[in-house]
Coordinates of C-alpha atoms and ligand atoms in Angstrom, one line a residue:
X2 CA 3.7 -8.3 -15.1
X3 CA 3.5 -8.0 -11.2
X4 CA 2.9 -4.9 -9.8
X5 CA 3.8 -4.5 -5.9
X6 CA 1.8 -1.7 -3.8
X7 CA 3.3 -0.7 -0.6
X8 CA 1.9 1.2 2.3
X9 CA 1.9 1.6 6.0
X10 CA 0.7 4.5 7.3
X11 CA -2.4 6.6 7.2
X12 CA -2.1 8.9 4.1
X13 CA -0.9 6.2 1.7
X14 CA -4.3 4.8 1.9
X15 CA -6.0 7.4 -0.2
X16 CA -2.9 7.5 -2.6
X17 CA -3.0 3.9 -3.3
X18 CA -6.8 2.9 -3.8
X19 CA -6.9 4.8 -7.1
X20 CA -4.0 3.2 -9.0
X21 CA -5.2 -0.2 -7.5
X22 CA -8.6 0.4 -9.4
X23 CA -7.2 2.1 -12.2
X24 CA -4.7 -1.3 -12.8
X25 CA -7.5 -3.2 -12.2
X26 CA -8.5 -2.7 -16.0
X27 CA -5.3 -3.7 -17.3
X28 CA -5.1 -7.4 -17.6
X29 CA -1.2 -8.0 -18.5
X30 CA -0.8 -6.9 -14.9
X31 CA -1.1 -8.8 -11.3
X32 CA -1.1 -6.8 -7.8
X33 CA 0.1 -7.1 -4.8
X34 CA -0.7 -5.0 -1.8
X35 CA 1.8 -5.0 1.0
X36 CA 0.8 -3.4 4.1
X37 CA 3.9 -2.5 6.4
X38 CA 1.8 -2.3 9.6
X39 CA 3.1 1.3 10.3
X40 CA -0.1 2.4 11.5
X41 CA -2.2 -0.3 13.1
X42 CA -5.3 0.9 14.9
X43 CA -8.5 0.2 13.0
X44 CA -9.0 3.8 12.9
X45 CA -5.4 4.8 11.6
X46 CA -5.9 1.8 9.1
X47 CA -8.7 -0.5 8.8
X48 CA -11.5 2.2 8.6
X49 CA -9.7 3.8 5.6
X50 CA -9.5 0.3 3.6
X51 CA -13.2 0.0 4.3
X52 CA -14.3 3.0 2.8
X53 CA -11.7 3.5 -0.1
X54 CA -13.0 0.0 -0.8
X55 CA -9.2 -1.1 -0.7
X56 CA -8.7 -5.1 -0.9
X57 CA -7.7 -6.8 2.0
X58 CA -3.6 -6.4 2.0
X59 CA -1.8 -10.1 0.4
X60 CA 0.8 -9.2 2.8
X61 CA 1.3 -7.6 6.3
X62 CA 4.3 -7.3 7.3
X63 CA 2.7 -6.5 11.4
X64 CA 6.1 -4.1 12.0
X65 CA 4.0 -1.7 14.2
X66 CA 5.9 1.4 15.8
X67 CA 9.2 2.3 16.8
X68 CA 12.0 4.8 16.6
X69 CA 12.8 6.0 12.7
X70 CA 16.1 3.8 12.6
X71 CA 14.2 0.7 14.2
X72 CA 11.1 1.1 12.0
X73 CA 12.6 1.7 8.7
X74 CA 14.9 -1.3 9.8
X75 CA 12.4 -3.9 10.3
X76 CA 10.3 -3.0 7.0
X77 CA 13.1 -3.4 5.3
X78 CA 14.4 -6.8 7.5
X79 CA 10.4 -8.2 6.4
X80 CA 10.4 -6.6 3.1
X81 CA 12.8 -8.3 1.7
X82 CA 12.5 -11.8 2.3
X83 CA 8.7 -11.3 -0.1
X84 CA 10.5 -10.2 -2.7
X85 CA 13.0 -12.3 -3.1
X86 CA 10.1 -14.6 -2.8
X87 CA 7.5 -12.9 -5.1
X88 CA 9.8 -11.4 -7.7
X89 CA 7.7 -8.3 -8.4
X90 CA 8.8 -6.6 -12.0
X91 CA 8.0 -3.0 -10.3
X92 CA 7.1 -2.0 -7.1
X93 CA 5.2 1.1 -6.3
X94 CA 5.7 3.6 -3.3
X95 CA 3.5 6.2 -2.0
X96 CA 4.0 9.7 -0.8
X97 CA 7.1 10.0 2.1
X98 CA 6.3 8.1 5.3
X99 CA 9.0 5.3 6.8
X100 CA 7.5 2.5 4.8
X101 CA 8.2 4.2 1.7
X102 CA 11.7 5.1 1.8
X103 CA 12.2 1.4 3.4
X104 CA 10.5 -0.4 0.8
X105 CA 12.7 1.8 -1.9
X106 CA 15.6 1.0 -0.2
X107 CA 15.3 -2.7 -0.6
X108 CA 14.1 -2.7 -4.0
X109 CA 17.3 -0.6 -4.8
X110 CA 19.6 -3.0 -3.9
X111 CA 17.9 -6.3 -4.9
X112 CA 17.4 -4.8 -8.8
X113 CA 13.8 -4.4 -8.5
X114 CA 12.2 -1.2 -10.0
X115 CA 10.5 1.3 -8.1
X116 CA 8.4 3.8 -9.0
X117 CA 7.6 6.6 -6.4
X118 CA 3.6 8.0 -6.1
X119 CA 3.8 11.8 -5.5
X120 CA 7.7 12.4 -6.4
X121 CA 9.6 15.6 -6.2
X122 CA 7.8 17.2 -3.5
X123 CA 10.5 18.9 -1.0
X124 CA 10.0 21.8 1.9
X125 CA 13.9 22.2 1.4
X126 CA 13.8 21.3 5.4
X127 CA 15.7 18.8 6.3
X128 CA 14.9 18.6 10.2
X129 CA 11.6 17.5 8.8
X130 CA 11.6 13.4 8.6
X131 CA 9.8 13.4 5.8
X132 CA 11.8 15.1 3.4
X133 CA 14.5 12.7 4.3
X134 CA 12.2 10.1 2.9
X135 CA 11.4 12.1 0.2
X136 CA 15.0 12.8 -1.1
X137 CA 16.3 9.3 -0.8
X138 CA 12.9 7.8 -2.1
X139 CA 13.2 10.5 -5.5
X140 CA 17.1 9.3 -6.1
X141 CA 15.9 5.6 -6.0
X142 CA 13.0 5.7 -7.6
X143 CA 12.6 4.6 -11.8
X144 CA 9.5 6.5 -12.7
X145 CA 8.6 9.3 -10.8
X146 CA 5.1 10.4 -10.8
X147 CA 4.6 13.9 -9.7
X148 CA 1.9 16.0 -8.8
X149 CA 2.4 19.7 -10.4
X150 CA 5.6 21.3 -11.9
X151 CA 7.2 22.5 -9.3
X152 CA 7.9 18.5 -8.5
X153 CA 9.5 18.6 -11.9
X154 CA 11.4 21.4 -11.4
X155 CA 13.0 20.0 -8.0
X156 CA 13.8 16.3 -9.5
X157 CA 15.5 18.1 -12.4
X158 CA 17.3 20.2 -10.1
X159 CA 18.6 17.3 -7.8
X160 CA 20.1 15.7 -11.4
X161 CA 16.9 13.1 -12.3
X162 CA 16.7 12.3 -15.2
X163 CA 13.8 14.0 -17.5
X164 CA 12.5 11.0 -18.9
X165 CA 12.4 9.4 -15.8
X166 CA 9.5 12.1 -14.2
X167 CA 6.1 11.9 -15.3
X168 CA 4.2 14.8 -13.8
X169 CA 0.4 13.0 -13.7
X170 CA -1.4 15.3 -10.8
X171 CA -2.5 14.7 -7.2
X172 CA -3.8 11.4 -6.6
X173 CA -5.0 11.9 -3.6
X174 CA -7.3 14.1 -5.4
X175 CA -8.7 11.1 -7.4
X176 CA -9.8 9.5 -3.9
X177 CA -11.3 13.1 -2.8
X178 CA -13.3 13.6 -6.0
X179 CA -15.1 9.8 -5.8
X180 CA -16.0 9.9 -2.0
X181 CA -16.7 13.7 -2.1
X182 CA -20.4 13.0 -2.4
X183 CA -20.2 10.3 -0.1
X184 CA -18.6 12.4 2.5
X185 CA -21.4 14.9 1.7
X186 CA -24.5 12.4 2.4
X187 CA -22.7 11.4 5.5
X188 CA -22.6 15.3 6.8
X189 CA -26.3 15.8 6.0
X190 CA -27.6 12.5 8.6
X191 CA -24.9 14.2 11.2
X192 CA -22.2 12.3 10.6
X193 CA -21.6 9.1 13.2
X194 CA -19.2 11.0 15.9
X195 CA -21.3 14.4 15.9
X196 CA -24.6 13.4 15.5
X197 CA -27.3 16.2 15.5
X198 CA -24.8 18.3 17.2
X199 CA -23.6 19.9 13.8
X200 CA -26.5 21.9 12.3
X201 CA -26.4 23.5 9.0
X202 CA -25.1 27.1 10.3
X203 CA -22.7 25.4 13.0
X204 CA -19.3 27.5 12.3
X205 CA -16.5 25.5 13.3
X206 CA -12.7 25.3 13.4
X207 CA -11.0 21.3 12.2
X208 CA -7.8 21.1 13.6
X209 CA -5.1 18.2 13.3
X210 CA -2.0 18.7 14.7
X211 CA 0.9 15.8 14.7
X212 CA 4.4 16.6 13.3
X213 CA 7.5 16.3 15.7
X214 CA 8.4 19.5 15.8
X215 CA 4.3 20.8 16.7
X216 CA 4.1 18.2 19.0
X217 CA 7.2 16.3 20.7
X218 CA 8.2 19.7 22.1
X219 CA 5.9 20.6 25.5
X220 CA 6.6 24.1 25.4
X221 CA 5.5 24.2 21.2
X222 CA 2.3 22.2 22.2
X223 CA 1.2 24.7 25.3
X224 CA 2.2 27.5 23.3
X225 CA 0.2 26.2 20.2
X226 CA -2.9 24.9 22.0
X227 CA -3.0 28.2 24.0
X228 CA -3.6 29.6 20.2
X229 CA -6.3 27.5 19.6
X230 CA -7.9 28.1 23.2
X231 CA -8.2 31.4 21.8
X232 CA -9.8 30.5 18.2
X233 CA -12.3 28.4 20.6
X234 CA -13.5 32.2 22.0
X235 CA -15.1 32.4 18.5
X236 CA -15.8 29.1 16.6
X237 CA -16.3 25.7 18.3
X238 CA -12.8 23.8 17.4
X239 CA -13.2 19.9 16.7
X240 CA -9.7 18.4 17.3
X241 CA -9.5 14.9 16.3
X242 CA -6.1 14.1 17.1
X243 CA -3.7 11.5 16.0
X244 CA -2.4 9.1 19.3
X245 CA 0.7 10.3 19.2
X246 CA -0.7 14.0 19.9
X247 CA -3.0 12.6 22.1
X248 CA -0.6 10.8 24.2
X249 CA 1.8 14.3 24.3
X250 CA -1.3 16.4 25.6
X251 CA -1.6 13.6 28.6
X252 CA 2.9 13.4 29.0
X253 CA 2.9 17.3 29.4
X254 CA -0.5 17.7 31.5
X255 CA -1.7 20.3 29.2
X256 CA -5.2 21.9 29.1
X257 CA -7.6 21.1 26.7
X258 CA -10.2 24.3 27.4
X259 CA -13.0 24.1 25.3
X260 CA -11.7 22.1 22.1
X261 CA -12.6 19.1 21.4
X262 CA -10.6 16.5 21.1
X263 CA -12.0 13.3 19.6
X264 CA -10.3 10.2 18.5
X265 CA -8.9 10.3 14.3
X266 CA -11.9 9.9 12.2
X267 CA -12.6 8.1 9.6
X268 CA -11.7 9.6 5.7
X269 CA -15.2 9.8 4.8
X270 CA -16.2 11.8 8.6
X271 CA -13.1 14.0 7.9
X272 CA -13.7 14.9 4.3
X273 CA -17.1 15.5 5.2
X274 CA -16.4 18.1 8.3
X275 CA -13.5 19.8 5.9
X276 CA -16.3 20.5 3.3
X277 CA -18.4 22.6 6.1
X278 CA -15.2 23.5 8.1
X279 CA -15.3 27.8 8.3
X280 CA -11.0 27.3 8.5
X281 CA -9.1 24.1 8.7
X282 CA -6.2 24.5 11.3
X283 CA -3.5 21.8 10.3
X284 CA 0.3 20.9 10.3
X285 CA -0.6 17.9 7.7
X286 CA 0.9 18.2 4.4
X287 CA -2.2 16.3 2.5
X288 CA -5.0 18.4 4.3
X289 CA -3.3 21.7 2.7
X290 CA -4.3 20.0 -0.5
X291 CA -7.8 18.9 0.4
X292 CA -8.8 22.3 1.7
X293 CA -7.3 23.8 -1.7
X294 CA -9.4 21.5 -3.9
X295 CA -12.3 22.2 -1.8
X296 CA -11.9 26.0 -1.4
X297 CA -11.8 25.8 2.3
X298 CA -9.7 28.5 4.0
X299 CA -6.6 26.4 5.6
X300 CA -4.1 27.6 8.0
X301 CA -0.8 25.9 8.2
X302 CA 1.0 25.7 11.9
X303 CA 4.1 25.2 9.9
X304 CA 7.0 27.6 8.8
X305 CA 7.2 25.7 5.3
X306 CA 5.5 23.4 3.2
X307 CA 6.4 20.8 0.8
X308 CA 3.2 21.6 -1.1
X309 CA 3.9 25.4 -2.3
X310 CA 1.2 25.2 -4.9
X311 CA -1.4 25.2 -2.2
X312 CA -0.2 28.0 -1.2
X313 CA 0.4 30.1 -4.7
X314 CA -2.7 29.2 -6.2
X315 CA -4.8 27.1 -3.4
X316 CA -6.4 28.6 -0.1
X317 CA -3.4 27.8 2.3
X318 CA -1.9 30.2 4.4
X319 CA 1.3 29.2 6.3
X320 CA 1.0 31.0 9.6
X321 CA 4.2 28.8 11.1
X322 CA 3.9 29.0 15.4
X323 CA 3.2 33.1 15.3
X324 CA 0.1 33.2 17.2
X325 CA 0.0 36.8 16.1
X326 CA -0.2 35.5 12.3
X327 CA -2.8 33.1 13.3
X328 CA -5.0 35.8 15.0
X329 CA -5.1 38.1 11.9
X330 CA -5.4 35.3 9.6
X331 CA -8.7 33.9 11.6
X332 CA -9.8 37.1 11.5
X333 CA -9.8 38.0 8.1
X334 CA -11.4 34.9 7.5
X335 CA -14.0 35.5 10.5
X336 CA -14.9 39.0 8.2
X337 CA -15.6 37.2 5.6
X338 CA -12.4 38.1 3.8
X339 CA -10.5 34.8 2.9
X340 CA -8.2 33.9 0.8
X341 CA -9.7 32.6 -2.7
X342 CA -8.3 30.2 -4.5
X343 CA -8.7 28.0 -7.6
X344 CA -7.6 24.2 -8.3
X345 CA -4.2 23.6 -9.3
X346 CA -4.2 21.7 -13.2
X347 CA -4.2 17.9 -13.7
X348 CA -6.0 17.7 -10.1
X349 CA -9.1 16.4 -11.6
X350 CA -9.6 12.8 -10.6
X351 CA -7.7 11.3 -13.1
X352 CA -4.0 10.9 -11.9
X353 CA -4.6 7.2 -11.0
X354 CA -5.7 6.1 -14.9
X355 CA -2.6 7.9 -16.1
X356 CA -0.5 5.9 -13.9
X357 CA -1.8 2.9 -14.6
X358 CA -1.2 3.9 -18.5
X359 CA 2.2 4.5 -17.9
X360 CA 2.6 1.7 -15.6
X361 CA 1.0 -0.8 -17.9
X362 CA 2.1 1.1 -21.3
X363 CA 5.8 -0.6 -20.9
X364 CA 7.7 2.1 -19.5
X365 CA 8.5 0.2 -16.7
Ligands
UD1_15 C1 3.5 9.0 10.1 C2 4.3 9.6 9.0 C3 3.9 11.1 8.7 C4 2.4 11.1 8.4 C5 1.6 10.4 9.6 C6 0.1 10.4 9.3 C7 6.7 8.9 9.0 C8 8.1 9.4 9.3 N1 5.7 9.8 9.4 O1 3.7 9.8 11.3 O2 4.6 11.5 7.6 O3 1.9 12.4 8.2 O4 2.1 9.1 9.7 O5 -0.5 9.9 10.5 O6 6.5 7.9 8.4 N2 0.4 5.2 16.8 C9 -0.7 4.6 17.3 N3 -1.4 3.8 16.4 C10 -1.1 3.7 15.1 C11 0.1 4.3 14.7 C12 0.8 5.1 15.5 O7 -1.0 4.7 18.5 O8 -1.8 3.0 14.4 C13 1.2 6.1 17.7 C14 2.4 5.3 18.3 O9 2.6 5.8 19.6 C15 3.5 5.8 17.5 C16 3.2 7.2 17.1 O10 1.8 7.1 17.0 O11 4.8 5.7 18.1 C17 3.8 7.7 15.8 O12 3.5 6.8 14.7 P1 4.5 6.7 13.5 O13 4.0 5.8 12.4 O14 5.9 6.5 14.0 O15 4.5 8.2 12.9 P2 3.3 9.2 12.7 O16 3.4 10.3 13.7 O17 2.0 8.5 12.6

C-alpha cells in the first residue's frame, strides 16, 4: 500500500513526523513524503525536519511563494504529474495551509484518496484563507481525522458522512509530548539564541504575530505593536517573527520600542521559551493549543478561533485587536490570577498510532 505525505509550510511539520513514525511499524505500507516548497528558508523548514527527526522529503516540488491563486496553482500544476507517476493508494494532508487544499484538489479529480490530518476545524470566518482551505480540504477528503468533537460536530453539520470522520486527538500534541523534554534540556543550557540572558526568574512575554488581517494592514500592525510596546513596560517581550511580519514592520516604518524581534526559531527553542513564557501573545492557530497542553496563559490577537476548545477548556483567551481587553487580560495574569485550564481528551501523544491503525487497518 503506498501512503503519500504532503506538506509545505511550517506547522505541517510537527503534524506529519508522528504518523510518519507511527506507519513506520506497519510493513504492508510504503511512504512518500512530498514537500511543496511553501516555506523554504532553513529556518521555516529545514530546522524543523532536523529536530522532528523527519526523513529527507522523496520529493520537492521547489514551488516557493506567491499570491494564493498562483501558489495553490503551481502545487497543483507539480503535484500532479508524481502521482500520475507514483500511483499512491492514499494520500495524506495536513492541517489547512495552501499546499493542503492543492494537494486535495488534485487527488479529487485523478481518483486518488485523500485523507485530511486535523479535519473539521472551522472559525466560521470566511475572510480568513485558511478556513477556505479548510472547508474545501473536509468536502474532498475520504477519512477525516479530527482532533476533539466539536470537529465532528462541524463535518456532520456540513453533510460528511459519519463513517467517514474519525475523531483521533491533536497530533501536533504527539510531536509536543516527545520533544517536551528536549525543549526543556535546551532552556536549562540558555537556549542557542538567548544564551545566559534568560535566567530562571526572567518573566517574559512570546509573541508571534503573522495572519493577513494582523499584519498586511499598516494601521492594524501600529495599532497592535503600540499594544505590545505597552506589555514591554512590564515583561521583556521576545518577538520572533515570521518574514512576512518582518518585512511589513520594515514596508510601514514602524517602531519596534523595546521588543525584540528575532528571526523564527527553531521548534525545539520555541517550545522551550513557551514552557517558561509568563503569557504567550499569538494570532497562530497551533500555539493556542501548545500553551493549552502546557498550561501557559495565551492571549489570542484574533476575534475568533478555529480551535474553540482551547478556549472552553484550555488557557486561551481571545482578546481580538481591543487593546483595552489585552490590558486587563495581562493584568490579571500579571496578579497572579490566570486563567486555569486542563488538557482537552485524546491529546495524549497518541493521535499519530491511531492513525496509522486506521490508515493501515484497511479503511482506506
Ligand atoms: C502559511 C499558512 C498559514 C500558516 C503559516 C505558518 C497558507 C494560506 N498560510 O502562511 O496558515 O499559519 O504558513 O507560517 O497556507 N516567506 C519567506 N520564507 C519562507 C516562506 C515564506 O520569506 O520560507 C515569506 C514570503 O515573503 C512569503 C510570505 O512569507 O510571500 C508568506 O508566506 P506564505 O507561505 O504565502 O504564507 P504564510 O504567511 O507563511
Amino acid at each position: 500500500m503506498k501512503v503519500f505525505h504532503i506538506v509545505g509550510a511550517r506547522p505541517n511539520f510537527m503534524k506529519v513526523a508522528p504518523v510518519l513514525n507511527a506507519l513506520k511499524s506497519h510493513a504492508q505500507v510504503a511512504q512518500t513524503l512530498v514537500h511543496t516548497g511553501q516555506h523554504y528558508d532553513a529556518n521555516m523548514s529545514d530546522v524543523f525536519f532536523e529536530q522532528l527527526g523527519i526523513p529527507a522529503p522523496d520529493v520537492n516540488l521547489a514551488v516557493g511563494s506567491g499570491s494564493h491563486a498562483r501558489q495553490t496553482a503551481e502545487i497543483m500544476t507539480r503535484f500532479e504529474p508524481v502521482v500520475l507517476e507514483r500511483q499512491p493508494d492514499l494520500v495524506l494532508v495536513y492541517g489547512d495551509v495552501n499546499s493542503t487544499v492543492a494537494a486535495a484538489l488534485v487527488c479529487a479529480k485523478l481518483g486518488v484518496r485523500v485523507g485530511h490530518v486535523e479535519a473539521g476545524l472551522r472559525s466560521f470566518d470566511r475572510t480568513m484563507p485558511e478556513e477556505v482551505n479548510r472547508l474545501v480540504t473536509d468536502q474532498l477528503a475520504d477519512l477525516l481525522f479530527t482532533p476533539s468533537e466539536d470537529g465532528d460536530i462541524n463535518l456532520q453539520h456540513e453533510g460528511v458522512a459519519a463513517q467517514k470522520i474519525f475523531r483521533v486527538g491533536n497530533v501536533m500534541i504527539d510531536s509536543l509530548v516527545k520533544l517536551l523534554p528536549a525543549a526543556k534540556a535546551q532552556n536549562r543550557d540558555g537556549g542557542a539564541v538567548f544564551g545566559n540572558r534568560l535566567s530562571d526568574d526572567r518573566r517574559y512575554a512570546l509573541v508571534t504575530l503573522h495572519r493577513p488581517a494582523n499584519v498586511d494592514d499598516g494601521a492594524m500592525l501600529k495599532r497592535i505593536l503600540e499594544s505590545l510596546l505597552e506589555v514591554s513596560e512590564n515583561l521583556d517581550v521576545i518577538f520572533p517573527a515570521h518574514p512576512r511580519t518582518r518585512q511589513r514592520i520594515a514596508d510601514f516604518g514602524l517602531q519596534a520600542g523595546k521588543l525584540q524581534i528575532v528571526d523564527p526559531l527553531s521548534y525545539l527553542e520555541f517550545l522551550g521559551l513557551q514552557t517558561r513564557a509568563t503569557v504567550v501573545i499569538t494570532d497562530s492557530g497551533g500555539i493556542q493549543e501548545e500553551t493549552t497542553y502546557l498550561g501557559v496563559p495565551c492571549l489570542t490577537l484574533r476575534e475568533n478561533t478555529e480551535r474553540p476548545i482551547t478556549v472552553s477548556m484550555g488557557t486561551n483567551v481571545l482578546v481580538g485587536r481591543d487593546p483595552e481587553k489585552l490590558r486587563s487580560e495581562l493584568a490579571r495574569i500579571l496578579a497572579g490570577r490566570a486563567k486555569k485550564g486542563t488538557i482537552p481528551p485524546l491529546w495524549d501523544g497518541r493521535a499519530g498510532e491511531r492513525i496509522a491503525a486506521i490508515v493501515a487497518g484497511g479503511n482506506s
